mmCIF file of C-alpha atoms in Angstrom:
data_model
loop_
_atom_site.group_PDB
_atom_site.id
_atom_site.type_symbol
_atom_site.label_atom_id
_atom_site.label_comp_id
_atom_site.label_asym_id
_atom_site.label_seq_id
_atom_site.Cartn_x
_atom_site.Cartn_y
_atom_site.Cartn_z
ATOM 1 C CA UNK A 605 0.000 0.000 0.000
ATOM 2 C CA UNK A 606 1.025 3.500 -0.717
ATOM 3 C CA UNK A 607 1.529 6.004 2.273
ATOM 4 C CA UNK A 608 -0.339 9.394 1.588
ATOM 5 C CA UNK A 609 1.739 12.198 2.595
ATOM 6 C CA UNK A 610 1.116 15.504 4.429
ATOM 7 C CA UNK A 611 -1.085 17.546 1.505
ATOM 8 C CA UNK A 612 -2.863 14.385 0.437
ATOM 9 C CA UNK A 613 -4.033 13.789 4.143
ATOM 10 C CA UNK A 614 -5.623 17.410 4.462
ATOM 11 C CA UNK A 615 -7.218 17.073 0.755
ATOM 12 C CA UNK A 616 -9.171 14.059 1.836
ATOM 13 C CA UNK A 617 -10.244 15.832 5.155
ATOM 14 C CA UNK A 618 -11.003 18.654 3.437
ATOM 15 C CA UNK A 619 -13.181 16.845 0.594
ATOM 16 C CA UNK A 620 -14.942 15.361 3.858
ATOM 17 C CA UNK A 621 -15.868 18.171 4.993
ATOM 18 C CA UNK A 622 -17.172 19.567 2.392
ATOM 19 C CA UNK A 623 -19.304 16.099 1.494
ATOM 20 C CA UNK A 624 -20.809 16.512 5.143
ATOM 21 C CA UNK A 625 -21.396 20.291 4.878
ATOM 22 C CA UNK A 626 -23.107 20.096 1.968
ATOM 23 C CA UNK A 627 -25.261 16.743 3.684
ATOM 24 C CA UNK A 628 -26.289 18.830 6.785
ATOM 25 C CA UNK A 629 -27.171 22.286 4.814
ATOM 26 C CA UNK A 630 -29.487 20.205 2.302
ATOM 27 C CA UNK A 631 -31.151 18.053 5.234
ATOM 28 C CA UNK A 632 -31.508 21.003 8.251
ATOM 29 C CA UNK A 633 -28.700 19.627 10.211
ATOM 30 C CA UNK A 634 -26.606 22.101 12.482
ATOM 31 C CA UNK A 635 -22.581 21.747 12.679
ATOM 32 C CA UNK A 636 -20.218 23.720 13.496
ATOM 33 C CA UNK A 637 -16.339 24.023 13.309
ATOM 34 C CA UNK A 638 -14.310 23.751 16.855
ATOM 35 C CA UNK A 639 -11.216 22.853 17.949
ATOM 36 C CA UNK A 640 -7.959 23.687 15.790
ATOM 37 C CA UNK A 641 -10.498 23.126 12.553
ATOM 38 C CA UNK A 642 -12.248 27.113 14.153
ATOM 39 C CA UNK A 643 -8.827 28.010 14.960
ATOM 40 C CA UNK A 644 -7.562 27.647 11.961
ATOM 41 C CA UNK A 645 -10.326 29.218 9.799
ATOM 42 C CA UNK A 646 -10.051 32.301 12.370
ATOM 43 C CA UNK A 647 -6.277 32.451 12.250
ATOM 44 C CA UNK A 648 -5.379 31.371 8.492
ATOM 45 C CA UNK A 649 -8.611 31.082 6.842
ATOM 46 C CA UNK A 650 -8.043 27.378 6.418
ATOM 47 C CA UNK A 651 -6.168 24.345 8.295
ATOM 48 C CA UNK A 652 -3.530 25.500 10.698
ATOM 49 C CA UNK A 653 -0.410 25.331 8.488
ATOM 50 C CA UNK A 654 1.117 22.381 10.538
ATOM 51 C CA UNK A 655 -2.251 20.228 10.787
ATOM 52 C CA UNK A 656 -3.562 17.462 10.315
ATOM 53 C CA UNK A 657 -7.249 16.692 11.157
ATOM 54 C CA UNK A 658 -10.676 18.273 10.767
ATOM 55 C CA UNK A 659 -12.992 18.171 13.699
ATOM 56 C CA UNK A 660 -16.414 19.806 14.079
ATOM 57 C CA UNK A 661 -19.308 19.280 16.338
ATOM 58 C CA UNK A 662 -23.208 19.205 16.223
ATOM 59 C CA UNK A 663 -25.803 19.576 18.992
ATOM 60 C CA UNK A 664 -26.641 15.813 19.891
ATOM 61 C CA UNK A 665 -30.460 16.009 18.416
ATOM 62 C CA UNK A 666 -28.824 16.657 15.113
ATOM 63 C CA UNK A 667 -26.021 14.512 15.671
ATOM 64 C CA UNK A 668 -28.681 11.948 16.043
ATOM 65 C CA UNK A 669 -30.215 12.973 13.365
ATOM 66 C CA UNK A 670 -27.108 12.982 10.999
ATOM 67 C CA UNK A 671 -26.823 9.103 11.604
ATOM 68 C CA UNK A 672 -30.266 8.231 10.852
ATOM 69 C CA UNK A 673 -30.447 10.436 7.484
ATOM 70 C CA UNK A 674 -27.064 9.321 6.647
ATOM 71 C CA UNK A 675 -27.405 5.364 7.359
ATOM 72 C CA UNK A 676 -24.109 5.102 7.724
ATOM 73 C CA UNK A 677 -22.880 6.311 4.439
ATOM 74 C CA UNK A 678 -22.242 9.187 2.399
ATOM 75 C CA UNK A 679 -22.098 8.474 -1.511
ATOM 76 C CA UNK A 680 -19.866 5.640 -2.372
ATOM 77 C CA UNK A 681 -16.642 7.124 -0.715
ATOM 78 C CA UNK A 682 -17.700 8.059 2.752
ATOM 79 C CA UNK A 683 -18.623 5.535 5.525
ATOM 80 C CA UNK A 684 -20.136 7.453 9.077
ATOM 81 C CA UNK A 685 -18.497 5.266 11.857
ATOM 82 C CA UNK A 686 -19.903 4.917 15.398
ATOM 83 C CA UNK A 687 -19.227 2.440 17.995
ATOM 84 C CA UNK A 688 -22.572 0.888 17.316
ATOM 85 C CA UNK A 689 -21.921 0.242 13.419
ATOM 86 C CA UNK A 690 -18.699 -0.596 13.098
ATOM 87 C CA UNK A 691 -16.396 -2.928 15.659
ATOM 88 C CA UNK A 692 -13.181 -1.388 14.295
ATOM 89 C CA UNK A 693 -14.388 2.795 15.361
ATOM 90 C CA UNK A 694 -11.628 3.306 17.859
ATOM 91 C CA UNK A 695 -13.421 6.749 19.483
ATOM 92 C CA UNK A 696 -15.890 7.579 21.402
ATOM 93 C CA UNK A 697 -17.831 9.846 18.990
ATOM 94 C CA UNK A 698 -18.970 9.656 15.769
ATOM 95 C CA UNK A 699 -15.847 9.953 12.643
ATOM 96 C CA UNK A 700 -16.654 10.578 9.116
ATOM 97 C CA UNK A 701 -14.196 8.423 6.752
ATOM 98 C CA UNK A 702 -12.630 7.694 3.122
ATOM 99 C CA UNK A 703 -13.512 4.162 2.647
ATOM 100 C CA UNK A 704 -10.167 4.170 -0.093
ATOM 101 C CA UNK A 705 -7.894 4.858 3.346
ATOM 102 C CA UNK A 706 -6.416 2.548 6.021
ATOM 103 C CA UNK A 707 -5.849 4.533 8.833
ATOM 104 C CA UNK A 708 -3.425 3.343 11.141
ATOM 105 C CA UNK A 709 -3.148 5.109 14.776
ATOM 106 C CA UNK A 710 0.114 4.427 16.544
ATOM 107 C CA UNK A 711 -0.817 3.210 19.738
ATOM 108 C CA UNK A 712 -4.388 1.578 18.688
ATOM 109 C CA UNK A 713 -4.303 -2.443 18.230
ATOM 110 C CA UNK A 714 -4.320 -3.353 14.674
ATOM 111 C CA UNK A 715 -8.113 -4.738 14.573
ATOM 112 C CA UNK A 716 -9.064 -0.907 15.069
ATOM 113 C CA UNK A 717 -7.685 0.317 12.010
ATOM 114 C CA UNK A 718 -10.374 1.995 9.844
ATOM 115 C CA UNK A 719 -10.044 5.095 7.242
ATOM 116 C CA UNK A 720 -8.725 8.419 7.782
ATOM 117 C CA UNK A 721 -11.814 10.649 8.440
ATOM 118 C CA UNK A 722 -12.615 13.707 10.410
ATOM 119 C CA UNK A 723 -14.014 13.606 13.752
ATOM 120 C CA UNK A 724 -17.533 14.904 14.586
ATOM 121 C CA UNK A 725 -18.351 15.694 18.425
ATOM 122 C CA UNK A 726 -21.695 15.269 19.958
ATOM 123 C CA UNK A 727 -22.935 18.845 21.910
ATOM 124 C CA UNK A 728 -24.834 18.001 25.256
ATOM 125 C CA UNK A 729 -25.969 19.633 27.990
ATOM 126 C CA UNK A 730 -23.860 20.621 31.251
ATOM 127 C CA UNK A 731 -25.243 20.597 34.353
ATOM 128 C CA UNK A 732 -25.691 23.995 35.863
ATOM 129 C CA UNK A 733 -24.237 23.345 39.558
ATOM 130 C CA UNK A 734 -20.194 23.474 39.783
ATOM 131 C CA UNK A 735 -19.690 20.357 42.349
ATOM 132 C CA UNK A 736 -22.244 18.337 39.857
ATOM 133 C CA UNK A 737 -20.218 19.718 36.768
ATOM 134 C CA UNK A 738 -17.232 18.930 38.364
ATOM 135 C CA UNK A 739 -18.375 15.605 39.603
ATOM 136 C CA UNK A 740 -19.898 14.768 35.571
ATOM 137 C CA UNK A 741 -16.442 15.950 33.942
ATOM 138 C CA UNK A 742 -14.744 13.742 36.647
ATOM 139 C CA UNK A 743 -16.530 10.808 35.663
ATOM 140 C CA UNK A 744 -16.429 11.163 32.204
ATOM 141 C CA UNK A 745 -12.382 12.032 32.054
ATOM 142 C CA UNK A 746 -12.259 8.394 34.180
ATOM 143 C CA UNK A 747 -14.135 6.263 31.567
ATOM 144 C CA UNK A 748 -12.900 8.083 28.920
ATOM 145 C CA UNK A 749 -9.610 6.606 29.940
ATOM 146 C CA UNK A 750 -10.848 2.905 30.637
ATOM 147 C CA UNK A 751 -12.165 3.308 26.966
ATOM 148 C CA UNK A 752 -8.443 4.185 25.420
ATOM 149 C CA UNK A 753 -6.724 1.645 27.644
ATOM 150 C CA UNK A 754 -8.671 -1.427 26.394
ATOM 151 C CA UNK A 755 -7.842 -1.127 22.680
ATOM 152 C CA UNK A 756 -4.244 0.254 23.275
ATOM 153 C CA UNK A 757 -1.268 -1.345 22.090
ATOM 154 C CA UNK A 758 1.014 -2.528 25.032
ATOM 155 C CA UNK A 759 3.864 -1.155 25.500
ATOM 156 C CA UNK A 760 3.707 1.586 23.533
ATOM 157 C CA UNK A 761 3.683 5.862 24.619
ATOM 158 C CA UNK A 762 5.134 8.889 24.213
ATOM 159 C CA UNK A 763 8.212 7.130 26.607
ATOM 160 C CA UNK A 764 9.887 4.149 28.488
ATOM 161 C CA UNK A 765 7.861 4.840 32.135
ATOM 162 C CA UNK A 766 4.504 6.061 30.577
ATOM 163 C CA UNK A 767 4.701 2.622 28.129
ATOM 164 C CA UNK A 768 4.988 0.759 31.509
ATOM 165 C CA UNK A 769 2.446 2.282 32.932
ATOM 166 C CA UNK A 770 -0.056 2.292 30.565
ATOM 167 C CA UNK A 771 0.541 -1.137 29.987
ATOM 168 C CA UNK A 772 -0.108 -1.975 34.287
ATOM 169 C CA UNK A 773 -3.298 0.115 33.210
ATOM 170 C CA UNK A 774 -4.700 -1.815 30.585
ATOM 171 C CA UNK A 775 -5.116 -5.332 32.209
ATOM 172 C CA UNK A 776 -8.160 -4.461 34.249
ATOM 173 C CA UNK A 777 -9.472 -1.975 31.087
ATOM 174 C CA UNK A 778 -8.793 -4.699 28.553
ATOM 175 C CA UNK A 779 -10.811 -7.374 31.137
ATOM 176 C CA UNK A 780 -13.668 -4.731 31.218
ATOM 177 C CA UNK A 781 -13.584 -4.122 27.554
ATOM 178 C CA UNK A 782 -14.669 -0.747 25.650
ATOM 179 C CA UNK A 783 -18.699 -1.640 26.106
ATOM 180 C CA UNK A 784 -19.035 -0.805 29.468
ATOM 181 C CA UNK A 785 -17.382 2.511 29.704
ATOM 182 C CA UNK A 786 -18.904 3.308 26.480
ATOM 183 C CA UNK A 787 -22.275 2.872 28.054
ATOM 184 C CA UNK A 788 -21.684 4.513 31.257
ATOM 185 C CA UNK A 789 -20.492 7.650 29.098
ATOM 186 C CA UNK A 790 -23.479 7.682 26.985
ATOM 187 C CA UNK A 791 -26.241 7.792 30.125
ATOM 188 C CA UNK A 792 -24.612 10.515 31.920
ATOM 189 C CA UNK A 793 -24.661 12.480 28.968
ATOM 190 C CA UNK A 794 -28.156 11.775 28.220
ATOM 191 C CA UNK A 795 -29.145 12.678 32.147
ATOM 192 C CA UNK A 796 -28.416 16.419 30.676
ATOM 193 C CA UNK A 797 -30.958 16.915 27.027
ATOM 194 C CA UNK A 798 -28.937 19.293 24.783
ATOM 195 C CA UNK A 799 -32.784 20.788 24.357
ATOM 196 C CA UNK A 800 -33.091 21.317 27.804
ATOM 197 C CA UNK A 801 -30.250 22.882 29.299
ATOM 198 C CA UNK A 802 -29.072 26.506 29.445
ATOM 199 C CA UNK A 803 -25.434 25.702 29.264
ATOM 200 C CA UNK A 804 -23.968 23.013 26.471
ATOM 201 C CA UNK A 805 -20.754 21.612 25.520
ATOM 202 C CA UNK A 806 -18.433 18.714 23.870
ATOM 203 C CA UNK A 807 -18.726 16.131 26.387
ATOM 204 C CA UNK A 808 -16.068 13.608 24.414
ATOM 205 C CA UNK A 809 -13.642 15.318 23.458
ATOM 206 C CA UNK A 810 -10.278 16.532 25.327
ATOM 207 C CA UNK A 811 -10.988 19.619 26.479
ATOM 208 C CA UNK A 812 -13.941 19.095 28.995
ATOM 209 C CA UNK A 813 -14.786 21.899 31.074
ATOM 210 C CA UNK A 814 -13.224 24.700 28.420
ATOM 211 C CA UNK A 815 -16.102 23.832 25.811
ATOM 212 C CA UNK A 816 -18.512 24.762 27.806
ATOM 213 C CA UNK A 817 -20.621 27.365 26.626
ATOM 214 C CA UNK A 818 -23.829 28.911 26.996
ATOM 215 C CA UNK A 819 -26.236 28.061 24.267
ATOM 216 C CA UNK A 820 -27.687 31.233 23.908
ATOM 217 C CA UNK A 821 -24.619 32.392 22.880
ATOM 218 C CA UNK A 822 -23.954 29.599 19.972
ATOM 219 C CA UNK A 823 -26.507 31.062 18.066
ATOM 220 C CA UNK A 824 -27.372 32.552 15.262
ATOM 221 C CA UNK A 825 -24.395 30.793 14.010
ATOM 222 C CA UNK A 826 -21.327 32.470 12.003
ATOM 223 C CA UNK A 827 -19.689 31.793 8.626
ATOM 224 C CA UNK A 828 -15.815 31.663 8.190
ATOM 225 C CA UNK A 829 -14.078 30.753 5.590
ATOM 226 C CA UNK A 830 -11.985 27.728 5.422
ATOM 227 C CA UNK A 831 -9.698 27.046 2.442
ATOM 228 C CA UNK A 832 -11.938 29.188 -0.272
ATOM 229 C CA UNK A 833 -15.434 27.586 1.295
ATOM 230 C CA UNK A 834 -17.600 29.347 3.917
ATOM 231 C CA UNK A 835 -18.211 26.715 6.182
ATOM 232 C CA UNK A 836 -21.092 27.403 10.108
ATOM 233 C CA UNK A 837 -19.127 28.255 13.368
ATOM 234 C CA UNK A 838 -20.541 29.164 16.553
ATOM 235 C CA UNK A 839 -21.747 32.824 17.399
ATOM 236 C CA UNK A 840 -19.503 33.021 20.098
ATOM 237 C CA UNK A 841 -16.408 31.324 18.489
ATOM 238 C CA UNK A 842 -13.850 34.194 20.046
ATOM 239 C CA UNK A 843 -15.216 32.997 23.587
ATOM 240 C CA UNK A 844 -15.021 29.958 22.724
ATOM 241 C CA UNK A 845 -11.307 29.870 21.111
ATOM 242 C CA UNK A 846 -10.114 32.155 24.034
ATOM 243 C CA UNK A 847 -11.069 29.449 26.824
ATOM 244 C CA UNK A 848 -9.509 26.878 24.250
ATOM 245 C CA UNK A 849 -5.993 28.410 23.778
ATOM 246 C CA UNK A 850 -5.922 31.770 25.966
ATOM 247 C CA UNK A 851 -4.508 34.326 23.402
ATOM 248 C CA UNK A 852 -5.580 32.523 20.006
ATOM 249 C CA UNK A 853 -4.136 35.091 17.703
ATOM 250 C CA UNK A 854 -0.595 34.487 18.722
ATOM 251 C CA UNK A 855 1.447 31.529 16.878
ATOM 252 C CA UNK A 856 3.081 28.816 19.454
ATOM 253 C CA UNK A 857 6.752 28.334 19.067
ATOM 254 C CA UNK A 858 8.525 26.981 16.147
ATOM 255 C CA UNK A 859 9.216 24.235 18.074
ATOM 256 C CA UNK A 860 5.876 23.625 18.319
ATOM 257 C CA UNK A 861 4.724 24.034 14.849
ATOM 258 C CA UNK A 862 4.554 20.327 14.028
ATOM 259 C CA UNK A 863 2.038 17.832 13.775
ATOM 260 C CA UNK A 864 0.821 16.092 16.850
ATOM 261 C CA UNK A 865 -1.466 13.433 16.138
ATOM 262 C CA UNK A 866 0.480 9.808 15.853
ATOM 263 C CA UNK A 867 -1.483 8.299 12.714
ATOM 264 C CA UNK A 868 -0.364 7.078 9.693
ATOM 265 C CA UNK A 869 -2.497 6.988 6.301
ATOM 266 C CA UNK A 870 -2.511 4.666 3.551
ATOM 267 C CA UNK A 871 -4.236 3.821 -0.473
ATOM 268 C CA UNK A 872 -5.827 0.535 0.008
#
């Protein structure tokens, strides 16, 4: 198989995104931009000039929503993954992928190797009290790591002690399996309706408590452009990046101007 390189990565994501932009504006179906994917169409009008991944988010209804109009494809090309469709989805929210691609993650066994896609966030509700909130993010940060640890490769990290570690880690999350944190996640999100609470947020991803936001102030929703297409973001999307990355505007070190995700892509 033939590794894609740097350029041919982003042109896939970016054809993805397009493919489900186009999907949720014909069918009624809210999304927005977050993460480095907001950043970047703030900051450069387009990907961040070191990345290398898409990710946008949708209030859970029309997350929902998305995977019952889509049944689990788009076209020919694009397959929607989610836990409950495919054994091989290796996250804990829903990811959008070239069915041409192998996409192989670093420290992910090899049975949950899929196709490079972009990743798609649920938005649910937050509850309103700060020792619940903290108590829910808790939780959630705790099964969120069970969930990694049972389909992680052993002995394999960023280094020598962390690879041990994890590795201790994984024996009780690998006896557990991914099902039951899974599940756990997915009813304390659902004890907060997106349509029913003031403040909102991604639940899933790695941020936590610094996507929270208050729903009023998500809408009406903006348009920025992103690599020559206009593409929804939240109202409140200098909020938002400012709790994300403090002053947004400014460019990290060169040191830090490198990819940081440890995936590999391939042409089937």
């Amino acid at each position: 198989m033939k590794q894609a390189g740097f350029d041919e990565i982003r042109s896939i994501q970016f054809e993805i995104l397009k493919a489900v932009a186009e999907f949720c504006d014909a069918n009624g179906v809210q999304y927005f931009l977050t993460g480095g994917t907001l950043l970047g169409a703030v900051r450069h009008q387009g990907f961040i000039p070191w990345d290398d991944d898409i990710d946008i988010a949708m209030p859970r209804p029309d997350y929902n929503r998305f995977l019952t109009l889509s049944q689990g494809r788009l076209g020919s090309r694009y397959d929607v993954s989610v836990l409950e469709n495919n054994p091989a989805h290796s996250r804990l929210f829903m990811r959008v992928m070239d069915n041409r691609t192998l996409y192989v993650h670093k420290y992910y066994r090899r049975k949950y190797r899929t196709g490079l896609g972009i990743d798609v966030f649920p938005m649910d509700g937050i509850p309103e009290k700060k020792e619940e909130c903290e108590a829910y993010f808790r939780a959630i940060r705790k099964l969120n790591r069970q969930f990694a640890l049972a389909q992680s490769t052993p002995f394999k990290s960023t280094n020598f002690v962390r690879a041990v570690f994890k590795t201790a880690a994984m024996i009780p999350a690998s006896v557990r399996g991914r099902e039951r944190p899974y599940q756990k996640i997915m009813r304390l999100v659902s004890e907060y309706p997106y349509e029913e609470s003031r403040r909102v947020g991604i639940t899933t991803g790695v941020y936590f408590e610094k996507e929270i936001l208050e729903k009023a102030d998500i809408y009406p929703a903006a348009d920025l452009p992103f690599e020559g297409h206009m593409f929804h973001a939240p109202a409140c999307y200098e909020m938002y990046l400012t709790q994300l990355y403090g002053d947004y505007r400014k460019l990290p070190g060169v040191e830090d101007q490198k990819p940081k995700h440890a995936f590999s892509v391939y042409w089937k």
